[in-house]
mmCIF file of C-alpha atoms in Angstrom:
data_model
loop_
_atom_site.group_PDB
_atom_site.id
_atom_site.type_symbol
_atom_site.label_atom_id
_atom_site.label_comp_id
_atom_site.label_asym_id
_atom_site.label_seq_id
_atom_site.Cartn_x
_atom_site.Cartn_y
_atom_site.Cartn_z
ATOM 1 C CA UNK M 28 55.800 -125.436 172.280
ATOM 2 C CA UNK M 29 52.141 -126.504 172.202
ATOM 3 C CA UNK M 30 52.976 -129.548 170.087
ATOM 4 C CA UNK M 31 55.749 -130.670 172.483
ATOM 5 C CA UNK M 32 53.442 -130.298 175.503
ATOM 6 C CA UNK M 33 50.688 -132.290 173.842
ATOM 7 C CA UNK M 34 53.105 -135.062 172.849
ATOM 8 C CA UNK M 35 54.463 -135.332 176.367
ATOM 9 C CA UNK M 36 50.998 -135.410 177.864
ATOM 10 C CA UNK M 37 49.916 -138.150 175.468
ATOM 11 C CA UNK M 38 52.966 -140.247 176.349
ATOM 12 C CA UNK M 39 52.350 -139.865 180.063
ATOM 13 C CA UNK M 40 48.706 -140.795 179.562
ATOM 14 C CA UNK M 41 49.712 -143.938 177.663
ATOM 15 C CA UNK M 42 52.090 -145.018 180.429
ATOM 16 C CA UNK M 43 49.539 -144.340 183.159
ATOM 17 C CA UNK M 44 46.988 -146.610 181.493
ATOM 18 C CA UNK M 45 49.388 -149.512 180.960
ATOM 19 C CA UNK M 46 49.093 -152.419 183.420
ATOM 20 C CA UNK M 47 51.885 -152.611 185.978
ATOM 21 C CA UNK M 48 54.705 -154.834 184.768
ATOM 22 C CA UNK M 49 54.882 -158.046 186.802
ATOM 23 C CA UNK M 50 57.974 -159.013 188.765
ATOM 24 C CA UNK M 51 59.870 -161.972 187.233
ATOM 25 C CA UNK M 52 58.730 -164.249 190.076
ATOM 26 C CA UNK M 53 55.153 -163.692 188.978
ATOM 27 C CA UNK M 54 55.998 -164.878 185.465
ATOM 28 C CA UNK M 55 57.788 -168.007 186.809
ATOM 29 C CA UNK M 56 61.081 -167.362 185.044
ATOM 30 C CA UNK M 57 63.879 -169.894 185.700
ATOM 31 C CA UNK M 58 66.217 -168.884 188.529
ATOM 32 C CA UNK M 59 69.511 -167.366 187.449
ATOM 33 C CA UNK M 60 72.668 -169.096 188.630
ATOM 34 C CA UNK M 61 74.061 -167.283 191.639
ATOM 35 C CA UNK M 62 77.496 -165.746 192.055
ATOM 36 C CA UNK M 63 79.703 -168.256 193.932
ATOM 37 C CA UNK M 64 80.185 -167.725 197.646
ATOM 38 C CA UNK M 65 83.138 -168.939 199.690
ATOM 39 C CA UNK M 66 83.842 -169.756 203.309
ATOM 40 C CA UNK M 67 87.565 -170.082 202.504
ATOM 41 C CA UNK M 68 88.970 -166.651 201.572
ATOM 42 C CA UNK M 69 92.022 -168.256 199.943
ATOM 43 C CA UNK M 70 89.754 -170.202 197.608
ATOM 44 C CA UNK M 71 87.897 -166.985 196.843
ATOM 45 C CA UNK M 72 91.205 -165.280 196.032
ATOM 46 C CA UNK M 73 92.134 -168.120 193.655
ATOM 47 C CA UNK M 74 88.766 -167.880 191.918
ATOM 48 C CA UNK M 75 88.824 -164.088 191.581
ATOM 49 C CA UNK M 76 92.382 -164.077 190.224
ATOM 50 C CA UNK M 77 91.485 -166.695 187.603
ATOM 51 C CA UNK M 78 88.538 -164.551 186.513
ATOM 52 C CA UNK M 79 90.827 -161.504 186.435
ATOM 53 C CA UNK M 80 93.539 -163.110 184.291
ATOM 54 C CA UNK M 81 90.890 -164.382 181.873
ATOM 55 C CA UNK M 82 89.294 -160.922 181.732
ATOM 56 C CA UNK M 83 92.543 -159.404 180.466
ATOM 57 C CA UNK M 84 92.812 -162.089 177.776
ATOM 58 C CA UNK M 85 89.212 -161.369 176.757
ATOM 59 C CA UNK M 86 89.806 -157.596 176.699
ATOM 60 C CA UNK M 87 92.749 -158.170 174.354
ATOM 61 C CA UNK M 88 90.629 -160.379 172.095
ATOM 62 C CA UNK M 89 87.972 -157.650 171.938
ATOM 63 C CA UNK M 90 90.544 -155.016 170.952
ATOM 64 C CA UNK M 91 90.732 -153.123 174.250
ATOM 65 C CA UNK M 92 94.520 -153.440 174.743
ATOM 66 C CA UNK M 93 96.363 -150.189 174.017
ATOM 67 C CA UNK M 94 100.080 -150.186 174.798
ATOM 68 C CA UNK M 95 100.679 -149.584 178.502
ATOM 69 C CA UNK M 96 97.277 -147.949 179.031
ATOM 70 C CA UNK M 97 94.566 -149.580 181.097
ATOM 71 C CA UNK M 98 94.330 -151.449 184.373
ATOM 72 C CA UNK M 99 92.049 -153.463 186.612
ATOM 73 C CA UNK M 100 92.271 -153.534 190.393
ATOM 74 C CA UNK M 101 90.919 -156.321 192.609
ATOM 75 C CA UNK M 102 90.525 -156.026 196.375
ATOM 76 C CA UNK M 103 92.195 -159.052 197.955
ATOM 77 C CA UNK M 104 89.602 -161.218 199.777
ATOM 78 C CA UNK M 105 92.195 -162.358 202.345
ATOM 79 C CA UNK M 106 93.644 -158.920 203.102
ATOM 80 C CA UNK M 107 91.018 -156.313 202.049
ATOM 81 C CA UNK M 108 93.504 -153.440 202.427
ATOM 82 C CA UNK M 109 95.629 -154.960 199.629
ATOM 83 C CA UNK M 110 94.883 -155.154 195.897
ATOM 84 C CA UNK M 111 95.816 -157.162 192.820
ATOM 85 C CA UNK M 112 96.635 -155.262 189.627
ATOM 86 C CA UNK M 113 98.001 -156.141 186.194
ATOM 87 C CA UNK M 114 101.750 -155.808 185.571
ATOM 88 C CA UNK M 115 102.852 -152.667 183.777
ATOM 89 C CA UNK M 116 103.665 -152.995 180.052
ATOM 90 C CA UNK M 117 102.649 -156.663 179.744
ATOM 91 C CA UNK M 118 100.184 -157.265 176.923
ATOM 92 C CA UNK M 119 96.737 -158.250 178.135
ATOM 93 C CA UNK M 120 96.761 -161.330 175.895
ATOM 94 C CA UNK M 121 99.768 -162.744 177.762
ATOM 95 C CA UNK M 122 98.659 -162.213 181.367
ATOM 96 C CA UNK M 123 98.506 -165.271 183.644
ATOM 97 C CA UNK M 124 97.325 -165.572 187.234
ATOM 98 C CA UNK M 125 100.958 -165.667 188.420
ATOM 99 C CA UNK M 126 101.670 -162.329 186.713
ATOM 100 C CA UNK M 127 99.188 -160.372 188.820
ATOM 101 C CA UNK M 128 100.869 -158.031 191.292
ATOM 102 C CA UNK M 129 99.831 -157.464 194.919
ATOM 103 C CA UNK M 130 100.081 -153.842 196.111
ATOM 104 C CA UNK M 131 98.992 -151.803 199.104
ATOM 105 C CA UNK M 132 96.772 -148.708 198.940
ATOM 106 C CA UNK M 133 99.823 -146.598 198.022
ATOM 107 C CA UNK M 134 100.754 -148.819 195.087
ATOM 108 C CA UNK M 135 103.749 -150.354 196.880
ATOM 109 C CA UNK M 136 104.428 -153.958 195.803
ATOM 110 C CA UNK M 137 103.890 -156.492 198.606
ATOM 111 C CA UNK M 138 105.274 -159.740 197.147
ATOM 112 C CA UNK M 139 108.418 -160.544 195.117
ATOM 113 C CA UNK M 140 107.787 -160.067 191.385
ATOM 114 C CA UNK M 141 109.761 -159.272 188.266
ATOM 115 C CA UNK M 142 107.142 -156.700 187.277
ATOM 116 C CA UNK M 143 106.345 -153.120 188.140
ATOM 117 C CA UNK M 144 102.933 -151.442 188.140
ATOM 118 C CA UNK M 145 101.307 -148.191 187.026
ATOM 119 C CA UNK M 146 101.539 -146.707 190.501
ATOM 120 C CA UNK M 147 99.851 -143.360 189.812
ATOM 121 C CA UNK M 148 97.072 -145.081 187.868
ATOM 122 C CA UNK M 149 96.461 -147.503 190.717
ATOM 123 C CA UNK M 150 96.302 -144.755 193.353
ATOM 124 C CA UNK M 151 93.279 -143.339 191.515
ATOM 125 C CA UNK M 152 91.662 -146.775 191.899
ATOM 126 C CA UNK M 153 92.827 -147.065 195.501
ATOM 127 C CA UNK M 154 91.028 -143.904 196.592
ATOM 128 C CA UNK M 155 87.889 -145.095 194.807
ATOM 129 C CA UNK M 156 88.063 -148.445 196.643
ATOM 130 C CA UNK M 157 88.469 -146.641 199.963
ATOM 131 C CA UNK M 158 85.532 -144.292 199.381
ATOM 132 C CA UNK M 159 83.303 -147.075 198.025
ATOM 133 C CA UNK M 160 83.817 -150.223 200.166
ATOM 134 C CA UNK M 161 81.163 -152.026 198.075
ATOM 135 C CA UNK M 162 83.475 -151.815 195.052
ATOM 136 C CA UNK M 163 85.957 -154.704 194.993
ATOM 137 C CA UNK M 164 86.918 -154.401 191.324
ATOM 138 C CA UNK M 165 87.495 -151.372 189.090
ATOM 139 C CA UNK M 166 88.286 -151.548 185.356
ATOM 140 C CA UNK M 167 89.558 -148.685 183.216
ATOM 141 C CA UNK M 168 90.817 -149.406 179.691
ATOM 142 C CA UNK M 169 91.366 -147.231 176.634
ATOM 143 C CA UNK M 170 88.753 -149.018 174.520
ATOM 144 C CA UNK M 171 88.027 -147.376 171.135
ATOM 145 C CA UNK M 172 84.296 -146.632 171.280
ATOM 146 C CA UNK M 173 84.232 -145.654 174.944
ATOM 147 C CA UNK M 174 87.087 -143.270 174.252
ATOM 148 C CA UNK M 175 85.280 -141.805 171.222
ATOM 149 C CA UNK M 176 81.928 -141.332 173.002
ATOM 150 C CA UNK M 177 83.670 -139.759 176.016
ATOM 151 C CA UNK M 178 84.523 -136.760 173.836
ATOM 152 C CA UNK M 179 80.871 -135.660 174.103
ATOM 153 C CA UNK M 180 80.789 -135.724 177.896
ATOM 154 C CA UNK M 181 77.292 -137.225 177.766
ATOM 155 C CA UNK M 182 75.748 -140.374 179.273
ATOM 156 C CA UNK M 183 74.331 -143.274 177.282
ATOM 157 C CA UNK M 184 70.706 -142.722 176.245
ATOM 158 C CA UNK M 185 67.957 -145.313 176.669
ATOM 159 C CA UNK M 186 67.658 -146.145 172.984
ATOM 160 C CA UNK M 187 68.063 -149.938 172.796
ATOM 161 C CA UNK M 188 67.447 -152.782 175.238
ATOM 162 C CA UNK M 189 71.061 -153.197 176.338
ATOM 163 C CA UNK M 190 71.330 -149.494 177.138
ATOM 164 C CA UNK M 191 69.208 -150.318 180.178
ATOM 165 C CA UNK M 192 72.302 -151.815 181.822
ATOM 166 C CA UNK M 193 73.088 -148.199 182.620
ATOM 167 C CA UNK M 194 69.705 -146.813 183.620
ATOM 168 C CA UNK M 195 70.345 -144.775 186.771
ATOM 169 C CA UNK M 196 73.776 -146.450 187.013
ATOM 170 C CA UNK M 197 76.080 -144.215 184.969
ATOM 171 C CA UNK M 198 77.902 -141.024 185.893
ATOM 172 C CA UNK M 199 79.885 -138.535 183.816
ATOM 173 C CA UNK M 200 83.075 -136.968 185.149
ATOM 174 C CA UNK M 201 83.608 -133.781 183.179
ATOM 175 C CA UNK M 202 86.960 -132.800 184.638
ATOM 176 C CA UNK M 203 89.065 -135.965 184.448
ATOM 177 C CA UNK M 204 92.743 -135.007 184.580
ATOM 178 C CA UNK M 205 94.518 -138.342 184.301
ATOM 179 C CA UNK M 206 97.307 -139.198 186.724
ATOM 180 C CA UNK M 207 98.722 -135.713 187.202
ATOM 181 C CA UNK M 208 97.448 -135.561 190.789
ATOM 182 C CA UNK M 209 96.484 -139.171 191.355
ATOM 183 C CA UNK M 210 95.017 -138.989 194.877
ATOM 184 C CA UNK M 211 92.975 -135.865 194.118
ATOM 185 C CA UNK M 212 91.764 -137.397 190.870
ATOM 186 C CA UNK M 213 90.721 -140.525 192.725
ATOM 187 C CA UNK M 214 88.663 -138.469 195.168
ATOM 188 C CA UNK M 215 87.084 -136.431 192.371
ATOM 189 C CA UNK M 216 86.274 -139.582 190.404
ATOM 190 C CA UNK M 217 84.693 -141.250 193.450
ATOM 191 C CA UNK M 218 82.572 -138.161 194.111
ATOM 192 C CA UNK M 219 81.452 -138.098 190.475
ATOM 193 C CA UNK M 220 80.594 -141.805 190.597
ATOM 194 C CA UNK M 221 78.432 -141.134 193.648
ATOM 195 C CA UNK M 222 77.248 -143.450 196.431
ATOM 196 C CA UNK M 223 75.705 -146.183 194.256
ATOM 197 C CA UNK M 224 76.650 -145.974 190.551
ATOM 198 C CA UNK M 225 79.080 -148.534 189.165
ATOM 199 C CA UNK M 226 79.882 -147.023 185.773
ATOM 200 C CA UNK M 227 81.346 -143.704 184.728
ATOM 201 C CA UNK M 228 82.313 -141.879 181.542
ATOM 202 C CA UNK M 229 85.519 -139.876 181.931
ATOM 203 C CA UNK M 230 85.105 -136.940 179.568
ATOM 204 C CA UNK M 231 87.774 -136.819 176.832
ATOM 205 C CA UNK M 232 89.376 -139.956 178.270
ATOM 206 C CA UNK M 233 87.284 -143.125 178.236
ATOM 207 C CA UNK M 234 85.125 -145.312 180.442
ATOM 208 C CA UNK M 235 85.356 -147.132 183.753
ATOM 209 C CA UNK M 236 83.225 -149.879 185.316
ATOM 210 C CA UNK M 237 83.165 -151.277 188.822
ATOM 211 C CA UNK M 238 81.617 -154.174 190.679
ATOM 212 C CA UNK M 239 81.658 -156.518 193.632
ATOM 213 C CA UNK M 240 83.307 -159.234 191.502
ATOM 214 C CA UNK M 241 85.568 -159.391 188.470
ATOM 215 C CA UNK M 242 82.707 -160.864 186.459
ATOM 216 C CA UNK M 243 80.374 -158.002 187.302
ATOM 217 C CA UNK M 244 82.918 -155.252 186.583
ATOM 218 C CA UNK M 245 84.127 -156.908 183.355
ATOM 219 C CA UNK M 246 80.545 -157.609 182.249
ATOM 220 C CA UNK M 247 79.666 -153.972 182.801
ATOM 221 C CA UNK M 248 82.760 -152.733 180.964
ATOM 222 C CA UNK M 249 82.101 -154.851 177.876
ATOM 223 C CA UNK M 250 78.440 -153.783 177.861
ATOM 224 C CA UNK M 251 79.357 -150.095 178.262
ATOM 225 C CA UNK M 252 81.896 -150.237 175.434
ATOM 226 C CA UNK M 253 79.259 -151.788 173.177
ATOM 227 C CA UNK M 254 76.673 -149.256 174.307
ATOM 228 C CA UNK M 255 79.068 -146.449 173.338
ATOM 229 C CA UNK M 256 79.512 -148.075 169.921
ATOM 230 C CA UNK M 257 75.735 -148.327 169.475
ATOM 231 C CA UNK M 258 75.252 -144.721 170.581
ATOM 232 C CA UNK M 259 77.815 -143.497 168.033
ATOM 233 C CA UNK M 260 76.033 -145.408 165.254
ATOM 234 C CA UNK M 261 72.665 -143.974 166.293
ATOM 235 C CA UNK M 262 74.069 -140.452 166.488
ATOM 236 C CA UNK M 263 75.446 -140.793 162.960
ATOM 237 C CA UNK M 264 72.032 -141.896 161.671
ATOM 238 C CA UNK M 265 70.238 -139.167 163.620
ATOM 239 C CA UNK M 266 72.563 -136.550 162.131
ATOM 240 C CA UNK M 267 71.157 -137.591 158.748
ATOM 241 C CA UNK M 268 67.635 -136.830 159.881
ATOM 242 C CA UNK M 269 66.515 -140.159 161.321
ATOM 243 C CA UNK M 270 64.582 -139.478 164.561
ATOM 244 C CA UNK M 271 65.436 -141.321 167.773
ATOM 245 C CA UNK M 272 62.824 -143.386 169.599
ATOM 246 C CA UNK M 273 63.483 -143.610 173.338
ATOM 247 C CA UNK M 274 62.629 -146.480 175.682
ATOM 248 C CA UNK M 275 60.029 -145.156 178.168
ATOM 249 C CA UNK M 276 61.272 -144.587 181.716
ATOM 250 C CA UNK M 277 59.107 -147.322 183.247
ATOM 251 C CA UNK M 278 60.362 -150.002 180.856
ATOM 252 C CA UNK M 279 63.992 -148.893 181.279
ATOM 253 C CA UNK M 280 63.666 -148.991 185.058
ATOM 254 C CA UNK M 281 62.048 -152.434 184.944
ATOM 255 C CA UNK M 282 64.807 -153.827 182.703
ATOM 256 C CA UNK M 283 67.512 -152.488 184.990
ATOM 257 C CA UNK M 284 65.834 -153.857 188.107
ATOM 258 C CA UNK M 285 65.133 -157.361 186.829
ATOM 259 C CA UNK M 286 67.284 -158.015 183.734
ATOM 260 C CA UNK M 287 70.531 -156.201 184.495
ATOM 261 C CA UNK M 288 71.107 -157.140 188.126
ATOM 262 C CA UNK M 289 74.507 -157.843 189.689
ATOM 263 C CA UNK M 290 73.947 -161.571 189.161
ATOM 264 C CA UNK M 291 72.933 -161.193 185.520
ATOM 265 C CA UNK M 292 75.826 -158.840 184.785
ATOM 266 C CA UNK M 293 78.219 -161.320 186.368
ATOM 267 C CA UNK M 294 76.638 -164.132 184.336
ATOM 268 C CA UNK M 295 76.995 -162.145 181.102
ATOM 269 C CA UNK M 296 80.773 -162.429 181.524
ATOM 270 C CA UNK M 297 80.858 -166.164 182.233
ATOM 271 C CA UNK M 298 80.377 -167.376 178.607
ATOM 272 C CA UNK M 299 83.395 -165.222 177.704
ATOM 273 C CA UNK M 300 85.357 -166.829 180.538
ATOM 274 C CA UNK M 301 84.386 -170.356 179.482
ATOM 275 C CA UNK M 302 85.305 -169.591 175.875
ATOM 276 C CA UNK M 303 88.742 -168.294 176.909
ATOM 277 C CA UNK M 304 89.237 -171.336 179.116
ATOM 278 C CA UNK M 305 88.539 -173.624 176.140
ATOM 279 C CA UNK M 306 90.589 -171.606 173.628
ATOM 280 C CA UNK M 307 93.693 -171.510 175.816
ATOM 281 C CA UNK M 308 93.250 -174.898 177.507
ATOM 282 C CA UNK M 309 93.432 -172.946 180.759
ATOM 283 C CA UNK M 310 96.967 -171.665 180.180
ATOM 284 C CA UNK M 311 96.160 -168.338 181.900
ATOM 285 C CA UNK M 312 95.610 -170.231 185.176
ATOM 286 C CA UNK M 313 99.376 -170.680 185.573
#
């Protein structure tokens, strides 16, 4: 115990003597492109739906499609009590803007469509949207590494730079029960997520990310899936006797505050969007 106490004290002493990290404005970094804003809510709807359709194509390309599992919900900018969701049993790689389905908070379809939706799955999202009005988009997919890491019921550790996406912004829901009691599960999930976090690990199930825009939620989801992959690799090495080296709290907090903002998370998705736009010649915009 004496050795542990001494090590901790030495670490704290090192941090206390370090100069305070400057804010980015003090280092004259170039300004990050802002998230688009709209005065016309119909134009905003068009933009968000194009981002959403592209996100599904990108998720498929990254290997996150898994049969009928997985969905994304988008609060409609025109009618905030309605939501767009992907059609049930349509492969992510084939989803176009016109395929997205408009539903109310109960999962009832609001416009003519040839598709159905995962009603119970959406109701979980619906309750989350109601309890967290700042969340306009929620993404839950059965991605391989998020699903594997969820079996531990543990958060991501601050071990590499990109883990800092989730510093003080990641919850763990230990009792996730799927869609058996959808409304109750939605309430439990929202409580586990808390008043400010935007990412959550559903124990024995997978991961979920949220945001104010499709780009933010999708950017978070991709980053969390990759963080789970990294964590699994590190755990495998550590099991062989390789010690972990953690990012100090101050540096992790700084990275989250200035590097992994809502704007930067949104921007991290935009190269993926532009790539999909070029690869498909914009076919998903139909």
